[in-house]
Coordinates of C-alpha atoms in Angstrom, one line a residue:
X238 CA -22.9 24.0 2.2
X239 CA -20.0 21.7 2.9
X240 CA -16.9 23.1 2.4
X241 CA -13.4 21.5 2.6
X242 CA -10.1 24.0 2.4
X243 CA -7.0 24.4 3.8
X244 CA -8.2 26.3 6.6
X245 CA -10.4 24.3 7.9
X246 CA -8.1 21.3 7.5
X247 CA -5.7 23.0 9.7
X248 CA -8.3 24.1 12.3
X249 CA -9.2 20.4 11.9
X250 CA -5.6 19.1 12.6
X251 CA -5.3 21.9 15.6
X252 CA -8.7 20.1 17.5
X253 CA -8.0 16.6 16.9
X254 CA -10.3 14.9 19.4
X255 CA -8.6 12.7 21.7
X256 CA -10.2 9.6 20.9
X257 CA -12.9 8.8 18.4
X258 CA -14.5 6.0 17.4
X259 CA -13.5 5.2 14.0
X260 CA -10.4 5.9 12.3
X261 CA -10.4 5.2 8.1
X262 CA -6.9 4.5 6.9
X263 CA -7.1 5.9 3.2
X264 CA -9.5 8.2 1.0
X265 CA -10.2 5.8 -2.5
X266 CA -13.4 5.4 -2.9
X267 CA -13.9 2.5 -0.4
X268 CA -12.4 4.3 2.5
X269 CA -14.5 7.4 1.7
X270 CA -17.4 5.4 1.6
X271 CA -16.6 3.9 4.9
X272 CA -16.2 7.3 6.3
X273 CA -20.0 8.0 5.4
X274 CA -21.2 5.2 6.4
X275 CA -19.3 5.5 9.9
X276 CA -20.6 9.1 10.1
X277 CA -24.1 8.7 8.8
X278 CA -25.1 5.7 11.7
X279 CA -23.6 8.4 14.4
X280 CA -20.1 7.7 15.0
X281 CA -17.2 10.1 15.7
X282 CA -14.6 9.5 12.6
X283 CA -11.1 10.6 11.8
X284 CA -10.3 9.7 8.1
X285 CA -7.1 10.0 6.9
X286 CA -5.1 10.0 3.6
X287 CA -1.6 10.3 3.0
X288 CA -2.1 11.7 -0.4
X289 CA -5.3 13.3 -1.4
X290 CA -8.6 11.9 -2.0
X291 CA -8.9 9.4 -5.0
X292 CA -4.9 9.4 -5.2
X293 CA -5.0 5.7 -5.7
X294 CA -6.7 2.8 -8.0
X295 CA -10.0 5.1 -8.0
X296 CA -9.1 7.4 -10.4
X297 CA -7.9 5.0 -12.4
X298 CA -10.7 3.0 -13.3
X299 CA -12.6 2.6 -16.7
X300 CA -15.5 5.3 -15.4
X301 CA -17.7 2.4 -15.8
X302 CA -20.3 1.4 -13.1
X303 CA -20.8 -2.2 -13.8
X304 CA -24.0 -4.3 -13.9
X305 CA -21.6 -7.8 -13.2
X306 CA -22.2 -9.4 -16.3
X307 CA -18.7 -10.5 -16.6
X308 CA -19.0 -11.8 -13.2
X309 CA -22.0 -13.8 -14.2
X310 CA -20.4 -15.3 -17.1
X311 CA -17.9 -16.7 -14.7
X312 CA -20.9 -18.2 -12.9
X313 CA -20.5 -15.9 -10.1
X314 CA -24.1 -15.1 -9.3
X315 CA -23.6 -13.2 -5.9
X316 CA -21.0 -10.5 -7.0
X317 CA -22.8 -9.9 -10.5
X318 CA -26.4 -9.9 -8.0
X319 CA -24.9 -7.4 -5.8
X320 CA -22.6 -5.3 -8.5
X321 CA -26.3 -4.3 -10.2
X322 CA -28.0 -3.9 -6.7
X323 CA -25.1 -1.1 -6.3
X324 CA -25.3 0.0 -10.0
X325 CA -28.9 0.4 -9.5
X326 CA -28.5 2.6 -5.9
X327 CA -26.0 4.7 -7.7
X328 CA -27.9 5.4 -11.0
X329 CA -31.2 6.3 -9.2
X330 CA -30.9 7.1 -5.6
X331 CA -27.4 8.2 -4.7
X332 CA -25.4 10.1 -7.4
X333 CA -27.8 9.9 -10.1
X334 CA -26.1 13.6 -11.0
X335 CA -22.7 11.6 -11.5
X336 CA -23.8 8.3 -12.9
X337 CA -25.5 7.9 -16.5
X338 CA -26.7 4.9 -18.9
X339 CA -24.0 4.4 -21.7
X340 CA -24.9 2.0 -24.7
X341 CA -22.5 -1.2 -24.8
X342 CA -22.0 -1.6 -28.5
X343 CA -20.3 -5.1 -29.9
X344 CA -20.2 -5.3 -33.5
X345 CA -21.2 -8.5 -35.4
X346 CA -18.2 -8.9 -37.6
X347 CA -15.5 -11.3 -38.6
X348 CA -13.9 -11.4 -35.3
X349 CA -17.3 -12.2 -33.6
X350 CA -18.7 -15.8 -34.7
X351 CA -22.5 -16.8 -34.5
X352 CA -21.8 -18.8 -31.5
X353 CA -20.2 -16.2 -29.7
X354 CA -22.6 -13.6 -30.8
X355 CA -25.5 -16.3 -29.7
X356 CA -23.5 -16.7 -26.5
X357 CA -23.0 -13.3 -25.5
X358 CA -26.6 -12.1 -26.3
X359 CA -27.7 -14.3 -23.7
X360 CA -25.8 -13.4 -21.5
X361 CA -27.2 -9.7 -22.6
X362 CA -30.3 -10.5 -21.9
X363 CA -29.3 -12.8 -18.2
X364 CA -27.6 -9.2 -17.2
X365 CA -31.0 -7.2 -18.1
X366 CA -32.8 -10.0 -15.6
X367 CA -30.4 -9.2 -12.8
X368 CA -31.0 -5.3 -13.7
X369 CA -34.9 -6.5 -13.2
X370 CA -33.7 -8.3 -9.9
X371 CA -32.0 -5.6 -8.9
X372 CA -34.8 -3.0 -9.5
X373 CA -33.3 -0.2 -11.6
X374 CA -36.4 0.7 -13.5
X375 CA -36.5 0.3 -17.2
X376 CA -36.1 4.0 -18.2
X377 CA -33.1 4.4 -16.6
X378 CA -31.1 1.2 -18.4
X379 CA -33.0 -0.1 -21.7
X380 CA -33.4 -3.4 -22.6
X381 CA -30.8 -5.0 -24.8
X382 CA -31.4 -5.8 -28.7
X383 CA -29.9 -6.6 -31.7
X384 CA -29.7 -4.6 -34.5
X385 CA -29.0 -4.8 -38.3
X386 CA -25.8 -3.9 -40.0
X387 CA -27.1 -0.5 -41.6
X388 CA -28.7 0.6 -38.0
X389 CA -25.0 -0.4 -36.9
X390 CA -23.0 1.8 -39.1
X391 CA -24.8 4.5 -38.5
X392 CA -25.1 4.1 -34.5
X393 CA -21.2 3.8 -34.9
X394 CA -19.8 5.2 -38.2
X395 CA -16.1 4.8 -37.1
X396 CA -16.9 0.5 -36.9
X397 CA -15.4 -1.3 -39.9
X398 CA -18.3 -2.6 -42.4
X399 CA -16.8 -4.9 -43.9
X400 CA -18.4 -8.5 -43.3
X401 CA -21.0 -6.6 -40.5
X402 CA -23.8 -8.3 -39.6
X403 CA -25.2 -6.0 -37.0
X404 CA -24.8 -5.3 -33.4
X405 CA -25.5 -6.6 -30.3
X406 CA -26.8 -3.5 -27.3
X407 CA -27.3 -3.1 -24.0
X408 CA -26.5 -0.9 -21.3
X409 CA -24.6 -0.1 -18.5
X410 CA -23.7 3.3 -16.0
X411 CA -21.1 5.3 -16.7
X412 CA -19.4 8.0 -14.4
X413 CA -18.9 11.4 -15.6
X414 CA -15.4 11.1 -13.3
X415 CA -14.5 8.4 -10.7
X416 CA -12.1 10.8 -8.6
X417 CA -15.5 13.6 -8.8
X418 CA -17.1 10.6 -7.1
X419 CA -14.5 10.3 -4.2
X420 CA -14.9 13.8 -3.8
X421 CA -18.4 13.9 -3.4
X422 CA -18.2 10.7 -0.8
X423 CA -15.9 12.8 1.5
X424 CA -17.3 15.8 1.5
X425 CA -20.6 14.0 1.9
X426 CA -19.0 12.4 5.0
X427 CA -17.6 15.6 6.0
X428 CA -21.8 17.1 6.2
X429 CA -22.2 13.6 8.3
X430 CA -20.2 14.8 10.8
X431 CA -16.6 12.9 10.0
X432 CA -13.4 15.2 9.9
X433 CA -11.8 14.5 6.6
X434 CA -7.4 15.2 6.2
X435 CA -5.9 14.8 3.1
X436 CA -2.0 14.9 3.0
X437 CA -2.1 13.0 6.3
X438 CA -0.1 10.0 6.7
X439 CA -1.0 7.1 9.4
X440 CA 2.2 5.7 11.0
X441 CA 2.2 3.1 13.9
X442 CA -1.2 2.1 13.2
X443 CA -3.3 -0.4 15.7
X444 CA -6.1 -1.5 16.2
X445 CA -6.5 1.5 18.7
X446 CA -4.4 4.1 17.4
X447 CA -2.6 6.0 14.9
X448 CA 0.5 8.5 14.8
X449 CA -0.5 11.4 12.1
X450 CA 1.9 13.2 10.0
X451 CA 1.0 16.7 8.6
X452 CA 2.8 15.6 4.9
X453 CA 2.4 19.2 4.5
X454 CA 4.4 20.2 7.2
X455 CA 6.2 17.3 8.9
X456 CA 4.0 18.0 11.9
X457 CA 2.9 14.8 14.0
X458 CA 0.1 13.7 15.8
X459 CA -1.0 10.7 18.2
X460 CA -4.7 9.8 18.0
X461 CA -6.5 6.7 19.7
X462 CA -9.7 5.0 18.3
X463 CA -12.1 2.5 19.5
X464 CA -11.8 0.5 16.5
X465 CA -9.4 1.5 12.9
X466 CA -10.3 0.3 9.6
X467 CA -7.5 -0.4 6.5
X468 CA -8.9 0.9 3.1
X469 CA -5.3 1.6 2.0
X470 CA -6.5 -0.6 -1.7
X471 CA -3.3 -1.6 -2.8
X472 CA -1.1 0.0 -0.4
X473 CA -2.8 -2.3 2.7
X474 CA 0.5 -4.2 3.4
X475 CA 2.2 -0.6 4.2
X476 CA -0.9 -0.2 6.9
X477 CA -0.5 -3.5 8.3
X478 CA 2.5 -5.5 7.1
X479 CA 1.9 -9.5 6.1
X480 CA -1.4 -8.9 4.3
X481 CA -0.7 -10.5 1.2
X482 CA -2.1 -9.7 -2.1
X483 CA -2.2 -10.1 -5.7
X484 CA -2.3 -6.6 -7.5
X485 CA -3.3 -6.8 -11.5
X486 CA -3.0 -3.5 -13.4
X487 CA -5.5 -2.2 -15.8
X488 CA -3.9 0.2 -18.5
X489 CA -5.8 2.4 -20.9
X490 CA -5.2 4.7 -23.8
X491 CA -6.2 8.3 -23.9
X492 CA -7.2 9.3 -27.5
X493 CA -8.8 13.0 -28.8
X494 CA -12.7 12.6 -29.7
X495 CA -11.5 13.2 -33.3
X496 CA -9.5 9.8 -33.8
X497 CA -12.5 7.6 -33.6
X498 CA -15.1 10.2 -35.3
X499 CA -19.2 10.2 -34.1
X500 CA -18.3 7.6 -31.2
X501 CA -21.4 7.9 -29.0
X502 CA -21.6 4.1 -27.6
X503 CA -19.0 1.6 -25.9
X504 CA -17.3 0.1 -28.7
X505 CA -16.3 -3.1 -27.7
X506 CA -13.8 -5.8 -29.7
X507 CA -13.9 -9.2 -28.2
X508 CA -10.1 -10.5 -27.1
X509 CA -8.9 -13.1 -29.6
X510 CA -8.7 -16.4 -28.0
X511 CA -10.5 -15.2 -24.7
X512 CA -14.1 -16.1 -24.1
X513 CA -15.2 -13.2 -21.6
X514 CA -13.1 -10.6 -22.3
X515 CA -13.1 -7.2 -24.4
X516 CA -11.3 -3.9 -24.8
X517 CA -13.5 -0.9 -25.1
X518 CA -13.3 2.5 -26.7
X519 CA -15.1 4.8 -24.5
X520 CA -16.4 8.0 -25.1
X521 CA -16.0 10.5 -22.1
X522 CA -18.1 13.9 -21.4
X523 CA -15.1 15.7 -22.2
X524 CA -14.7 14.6 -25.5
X525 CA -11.7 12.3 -24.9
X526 CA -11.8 8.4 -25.2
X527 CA -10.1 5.9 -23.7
X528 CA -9.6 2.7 -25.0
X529 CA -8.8 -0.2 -22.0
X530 CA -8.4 -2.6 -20.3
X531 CA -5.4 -4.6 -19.9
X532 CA -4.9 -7.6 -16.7
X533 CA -1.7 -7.9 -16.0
X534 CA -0.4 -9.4 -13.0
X535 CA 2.2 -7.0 -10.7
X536 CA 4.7 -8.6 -8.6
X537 CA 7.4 -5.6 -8.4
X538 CA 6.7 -2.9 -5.7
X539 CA 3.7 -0.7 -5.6
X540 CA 4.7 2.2 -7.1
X541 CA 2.7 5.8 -6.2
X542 CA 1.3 6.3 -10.0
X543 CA 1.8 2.9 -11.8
X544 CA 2.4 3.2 -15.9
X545 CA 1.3 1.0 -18.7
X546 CA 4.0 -0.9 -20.6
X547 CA 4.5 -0.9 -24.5
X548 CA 2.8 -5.0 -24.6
X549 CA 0.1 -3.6 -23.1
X550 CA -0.4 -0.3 -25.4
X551 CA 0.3 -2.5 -28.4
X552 CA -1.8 -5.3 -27.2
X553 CA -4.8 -2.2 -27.0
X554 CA -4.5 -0.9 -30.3
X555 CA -4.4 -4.7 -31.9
X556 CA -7.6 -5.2 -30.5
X557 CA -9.7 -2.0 -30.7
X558 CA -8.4 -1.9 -34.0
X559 CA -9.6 -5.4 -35.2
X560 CA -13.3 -3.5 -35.0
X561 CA -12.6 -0.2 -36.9
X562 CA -12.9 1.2 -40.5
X563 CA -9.7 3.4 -39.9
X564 CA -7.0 1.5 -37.6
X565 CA -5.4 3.9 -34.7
X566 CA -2.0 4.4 -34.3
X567 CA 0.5 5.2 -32.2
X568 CA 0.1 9.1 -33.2
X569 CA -3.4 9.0 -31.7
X570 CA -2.6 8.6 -28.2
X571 CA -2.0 11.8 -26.5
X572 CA -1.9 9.9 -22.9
X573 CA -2.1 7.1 -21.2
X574 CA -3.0 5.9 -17.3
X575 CA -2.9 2.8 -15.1
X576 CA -4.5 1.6 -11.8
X577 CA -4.0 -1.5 -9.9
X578 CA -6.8 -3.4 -8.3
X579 CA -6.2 -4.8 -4.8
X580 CA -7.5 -7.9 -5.0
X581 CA -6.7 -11.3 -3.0
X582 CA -4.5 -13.7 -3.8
X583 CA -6.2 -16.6 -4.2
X584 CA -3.8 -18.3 -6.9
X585 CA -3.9 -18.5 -10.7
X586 CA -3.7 -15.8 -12.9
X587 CA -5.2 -12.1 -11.9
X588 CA -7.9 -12.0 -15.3
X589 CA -9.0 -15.1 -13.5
X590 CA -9.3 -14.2 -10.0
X591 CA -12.9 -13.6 -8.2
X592 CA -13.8 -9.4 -7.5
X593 CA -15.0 -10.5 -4.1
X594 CA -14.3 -8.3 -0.7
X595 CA -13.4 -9.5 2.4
X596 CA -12.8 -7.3 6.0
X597 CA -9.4 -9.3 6.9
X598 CA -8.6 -8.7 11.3
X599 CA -4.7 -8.0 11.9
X600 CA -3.7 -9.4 15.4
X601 CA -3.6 -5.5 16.8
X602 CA -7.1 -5.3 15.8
X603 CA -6.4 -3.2 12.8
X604 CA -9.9 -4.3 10.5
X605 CA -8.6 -4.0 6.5
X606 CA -11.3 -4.0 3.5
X607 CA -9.6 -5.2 0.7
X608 CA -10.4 -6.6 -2.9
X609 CA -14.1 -5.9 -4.3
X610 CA -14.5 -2.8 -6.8
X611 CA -15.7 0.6 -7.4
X612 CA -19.2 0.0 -8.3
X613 CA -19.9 -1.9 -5.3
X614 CA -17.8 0.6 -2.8
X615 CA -21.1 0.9 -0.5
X616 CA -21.8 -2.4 -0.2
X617 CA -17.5 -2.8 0.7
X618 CA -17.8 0.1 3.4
X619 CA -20.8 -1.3 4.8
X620 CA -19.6 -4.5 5.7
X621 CA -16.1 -3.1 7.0
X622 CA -18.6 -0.7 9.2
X623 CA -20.7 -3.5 10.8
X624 CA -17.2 -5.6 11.2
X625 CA -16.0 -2.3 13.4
X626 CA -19.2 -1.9 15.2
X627 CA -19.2 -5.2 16.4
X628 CA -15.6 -5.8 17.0
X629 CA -15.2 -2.4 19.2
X630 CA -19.0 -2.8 20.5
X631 CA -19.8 0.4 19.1
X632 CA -23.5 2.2 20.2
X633 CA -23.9 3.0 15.9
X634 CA -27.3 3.4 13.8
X635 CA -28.6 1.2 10.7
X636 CA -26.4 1.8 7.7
X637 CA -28.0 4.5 6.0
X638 CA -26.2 4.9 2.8
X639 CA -28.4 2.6 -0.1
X640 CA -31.0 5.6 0.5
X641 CA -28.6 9.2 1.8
X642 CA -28.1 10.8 -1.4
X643 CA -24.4 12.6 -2.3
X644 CA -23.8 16.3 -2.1
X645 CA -24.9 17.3 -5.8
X646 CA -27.5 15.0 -6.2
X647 CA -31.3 17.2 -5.5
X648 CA -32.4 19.5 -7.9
X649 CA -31.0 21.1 -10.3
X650 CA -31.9 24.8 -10.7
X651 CA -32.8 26.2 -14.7
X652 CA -30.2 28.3 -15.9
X653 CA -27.0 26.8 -14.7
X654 CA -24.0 25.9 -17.4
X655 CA -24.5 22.5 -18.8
X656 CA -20.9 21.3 -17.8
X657 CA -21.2 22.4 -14.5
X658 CA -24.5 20.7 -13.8
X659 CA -22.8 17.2 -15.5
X660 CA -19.9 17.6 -12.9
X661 CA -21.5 19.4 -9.9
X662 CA -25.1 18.4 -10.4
X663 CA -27.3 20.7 -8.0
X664 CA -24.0 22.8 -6.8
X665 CA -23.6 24.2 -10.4
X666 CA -25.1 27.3 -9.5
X667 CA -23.1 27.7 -6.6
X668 CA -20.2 26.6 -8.0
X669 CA -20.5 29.9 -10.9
X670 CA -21.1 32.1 -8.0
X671 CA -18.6 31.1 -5.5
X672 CA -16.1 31.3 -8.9
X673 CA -17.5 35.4 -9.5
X674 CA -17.5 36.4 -5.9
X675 CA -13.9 35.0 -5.3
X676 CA -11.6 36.1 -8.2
X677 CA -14.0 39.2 -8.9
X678 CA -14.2 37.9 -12.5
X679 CA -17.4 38.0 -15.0
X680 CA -19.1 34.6 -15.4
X681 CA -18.2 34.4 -18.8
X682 CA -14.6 34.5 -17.8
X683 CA -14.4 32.0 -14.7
X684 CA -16.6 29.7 -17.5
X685 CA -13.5 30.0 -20.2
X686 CA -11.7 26.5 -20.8
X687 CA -8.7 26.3 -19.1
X688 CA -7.6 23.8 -21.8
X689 CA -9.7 22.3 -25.0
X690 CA -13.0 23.8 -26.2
X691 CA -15.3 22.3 -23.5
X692 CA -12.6 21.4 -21.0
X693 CA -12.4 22.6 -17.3
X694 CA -12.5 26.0 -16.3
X695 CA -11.7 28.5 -13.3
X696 CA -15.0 28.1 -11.9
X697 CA -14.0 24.5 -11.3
X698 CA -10.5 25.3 -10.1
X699 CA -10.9 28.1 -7.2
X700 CA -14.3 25.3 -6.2
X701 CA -11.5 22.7 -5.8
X702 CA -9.7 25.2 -3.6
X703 CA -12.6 26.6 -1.3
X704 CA -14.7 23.6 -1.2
X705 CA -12.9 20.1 -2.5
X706 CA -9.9 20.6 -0.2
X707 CA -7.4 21.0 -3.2
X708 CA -4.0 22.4 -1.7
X709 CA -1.7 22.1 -4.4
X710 CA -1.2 21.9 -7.9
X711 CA -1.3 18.3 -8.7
X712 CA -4.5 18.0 -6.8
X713 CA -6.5 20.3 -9.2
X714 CA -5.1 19.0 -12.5
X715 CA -5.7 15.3 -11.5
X716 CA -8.3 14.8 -8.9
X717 CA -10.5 17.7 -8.9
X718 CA -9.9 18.2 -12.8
X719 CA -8.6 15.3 -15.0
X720 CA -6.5 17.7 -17.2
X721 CA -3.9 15.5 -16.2
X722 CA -4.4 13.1 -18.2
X723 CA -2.9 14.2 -21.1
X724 CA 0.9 16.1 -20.6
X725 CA 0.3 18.5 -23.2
X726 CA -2.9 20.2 -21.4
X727 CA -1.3 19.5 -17.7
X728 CA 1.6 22.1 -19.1
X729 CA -1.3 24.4 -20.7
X730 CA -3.5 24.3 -16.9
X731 CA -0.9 24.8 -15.0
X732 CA -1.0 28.7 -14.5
X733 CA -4.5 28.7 -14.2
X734 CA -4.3 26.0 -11.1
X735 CA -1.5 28.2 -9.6
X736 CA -3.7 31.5 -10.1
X737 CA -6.5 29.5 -8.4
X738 CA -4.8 28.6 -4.9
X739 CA -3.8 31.8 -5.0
X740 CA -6.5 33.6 -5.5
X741 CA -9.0 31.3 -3.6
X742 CA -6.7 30.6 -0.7
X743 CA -6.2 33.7 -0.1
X744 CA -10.1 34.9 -0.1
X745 CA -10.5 32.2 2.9

């Protein structure tokens, strides 16, 4: 069992190795998949990140694992190729515990004329060839169909009937939690072999070394690497200065499950005067929805937690509510949250501008992975990997990861709680017993929601201490937990996250 904590992070810190051969500048989702795949060929890697894992862009994403039919629409054949390649590794090979087919739901209704709806089911159908191409079997993501307008009410009861024709379906992955991803990619990196720091900044990087700060202490440290790859997202200019981007923001609405009643499917409104885009009301496991996603260019400084603004929320509403019986207002929200994606300034406006990756050389050496997106993280690290291994001449293995399953995803034994097995997949049990033997508690109390009927508990808490390398607060409620999300419940969890450092931190 792999288990990341504050002691072993400071045991970590105290035998730094004095060289190593890769160092990973930031723990998103692409530098924690670089990290595995660095690990997993063989090599010696140091991966750092000045916050904690998934601090950045990957937790704020729409928890959707994309196929790349926008991307195909666009005439973009290789991204929307290899975004359901990726989807497909995810949904049935690597983190099929994490990763699960959600029905994509567009209502056939005033807003969406014939020759759109014509338009769009074809391109339905040209995303369920690619899924063929791409080899994700059948049962995993059906095919897509149109239904009639009484099969559509009653699919989604909450869409507006007036003037419905029907609906157009088809289907796509959806994470249970993008940060629970992050977490599982380090701590699988951390089985492979790579020593994994949060709360450790890089300072002085090149392409050969580093100067670490202990941000929990102040504490410094000089290590040297054969070769250092960037996967700062956003933040890459602060790594290596003159890398020039072109970060867009993405805003979403948090709603309770109860403000758009029996929602089961991605509802999706079509953007009025936009061809090939949509805003989405999404159901999550937890019973929340959010409703997203905005494009707005950023050209201020890149701020640590970025926030929606008021055009965006408004802009939201106006269109999620062009497709429902019962329009939301601004009483419904109950949170809100933002990520920016690093992608590469190419020109023109950010809706506009391609999802492609590239692994940029700084004259130090420093290698940076930037643009791309989370569903195609593996595809992101393994490139940046093969770009280190031949820059530094590196002695590495194949890349291993389209086939090395993620911690969680064998088996699941009978008997364990249903939320635990959606979050932890085969570590549920463990998870419930690590909870018991720790705080001394029954099951039935570690399994209490900390907030909400079916919200996080204990159990979840002291794991995120003893095995997720949580170390404070603000770690468990919005990484390792997403009670966060919502002000009201951060205030409510807060006792129970302090009780669980406590309590677990002290037991190791």
């Amino acid at each position: 069992m792999t288990a990341l904590n504050a002691a072993r992070r400071a045991a970590d810190l105290a035998s730094l190795p004095d060289e190593v051969d890769v160092l990973v500048v930031g723990l998103g989702v692409t530098g924690a998949g670089v990290a595995l795949d660095a690990a997993s060929r063989g090599l010696t890697v140091l991966a750092v990140e000045a916050h904690d894992f998934a601090f950045g862009t990957s937790r704020w994403s729409s928890k959707l694992v994309h196929g790349g039919l926008r991307y195909l629409a666009k005439g973009q054949v290789g991204i929307a190729h290899e975004s359901a390649v990726e989807r497909g590794i995810l949904m049935t090979r690597t983190a099929p515990h994490l990763v699960r087919p959600i029905a994509t739901f567009i209502p056939l209704g005033p807003r969406m004329s014939r020759a759109q709806a014509a338009v769009t089911r074809a391109g339905f159908w040209a995303g369920d060839a690619l899924r063929a191409v791409a080899r994700t079997p059948r049962a995993v993501l059906p095919r897509p169909r149109k239904i009639g307008a009484a099969e559509a009410a009653e699919l989604c009861p909450s869409v507006d009937p007036r003037d419905l024709r029907g609906a157009l379906i088809a289907y796509d992955g959806q994470l249970e939690d993008d940060a629970r991803l992050v977490t599982a990619l380090v701590r699988t990196a951390a089985r492979e072999g790579a020593t994994i720091l949060n709360h450790t900044r890089a300072l002085d990087v090149t392409g050969t070394s580093a100067t670490l700060r202990d941000e929990m202490t102040g504490t410094t440290y000089s290590v040297r690497a054969k070769a250092v790859v960037n996967a700062a997202g956003v933040w890459t200019g602060h790594v290596v200065p003159g890398l020039k981007l072109k970060p867009s923001r993405g805003t979403h609405l948090v709603l309770r499950g109860d403000s758009i009643p029996g929602l089961t499917v991605a509802l999706t409104a079509p953007v009025p005067g936009e061809t090939n885009r949509f805003v989405f009301a999404l159901p999550q496991p937890d019973g929340q929805i959010y409703v997203g996603l905005t494009d707005e260019e950023v050209e201020d400084e890149i701020p640590d937690v970025p926030q929606g603004s008021e055009a965006e929320i408004t802009f939201l509403l106006d269109v999620i509510n062009g497709v429902l019986a019962k329009p939301l207002t601004r009483d419904d929200i109950v949170g809100t949250f933002a990520g920016l994606r690093p992608l590469l300034d190419a020109g023109g406006r950010t809706a506009d501008l391609s999802r492609k990756h590239a692994v940029l050389t700084s004259e130090t050496g420093v290698l940076t992975i930037v643009g791309g997106k989370l569903t195609t993280y593996r595809k992101m690290a393994q490139d940046a990997v093969d770009a280190a291994v031949e820059h530094a001449s590196l002695a590495a293995g194949p890349c291993r990861t389209h086939d090395l399953p993620l911690i969680g995803a064998g088996p699941v034994p009978s008997g364990a709680p249903a939320r635990l097995i959606r979050r932890y997949g085969s570590e549920a049990p463990e998870v419930l017993a690590n909870a018991v033997a720790v705080t001394g508690q029954t099951e039935a109390e570690v399994l209490a929601p900390v907030v909400g009927e079916d919200g996080p508990t204990l159990a979840e808490l002291i794991w995120g201490v003893t095995h997720e390398g949580a170390l404070t607060v603000d770690d468990l409620l919005d990484r390792r937990t997403r009670i966060g999300l919502v002000a009201v419940d951060r205030q409510a969890g807060v006792a129970a996250a302090e009780t669980a450092l406590a309590v677990a931190t002290a037991g190791h």
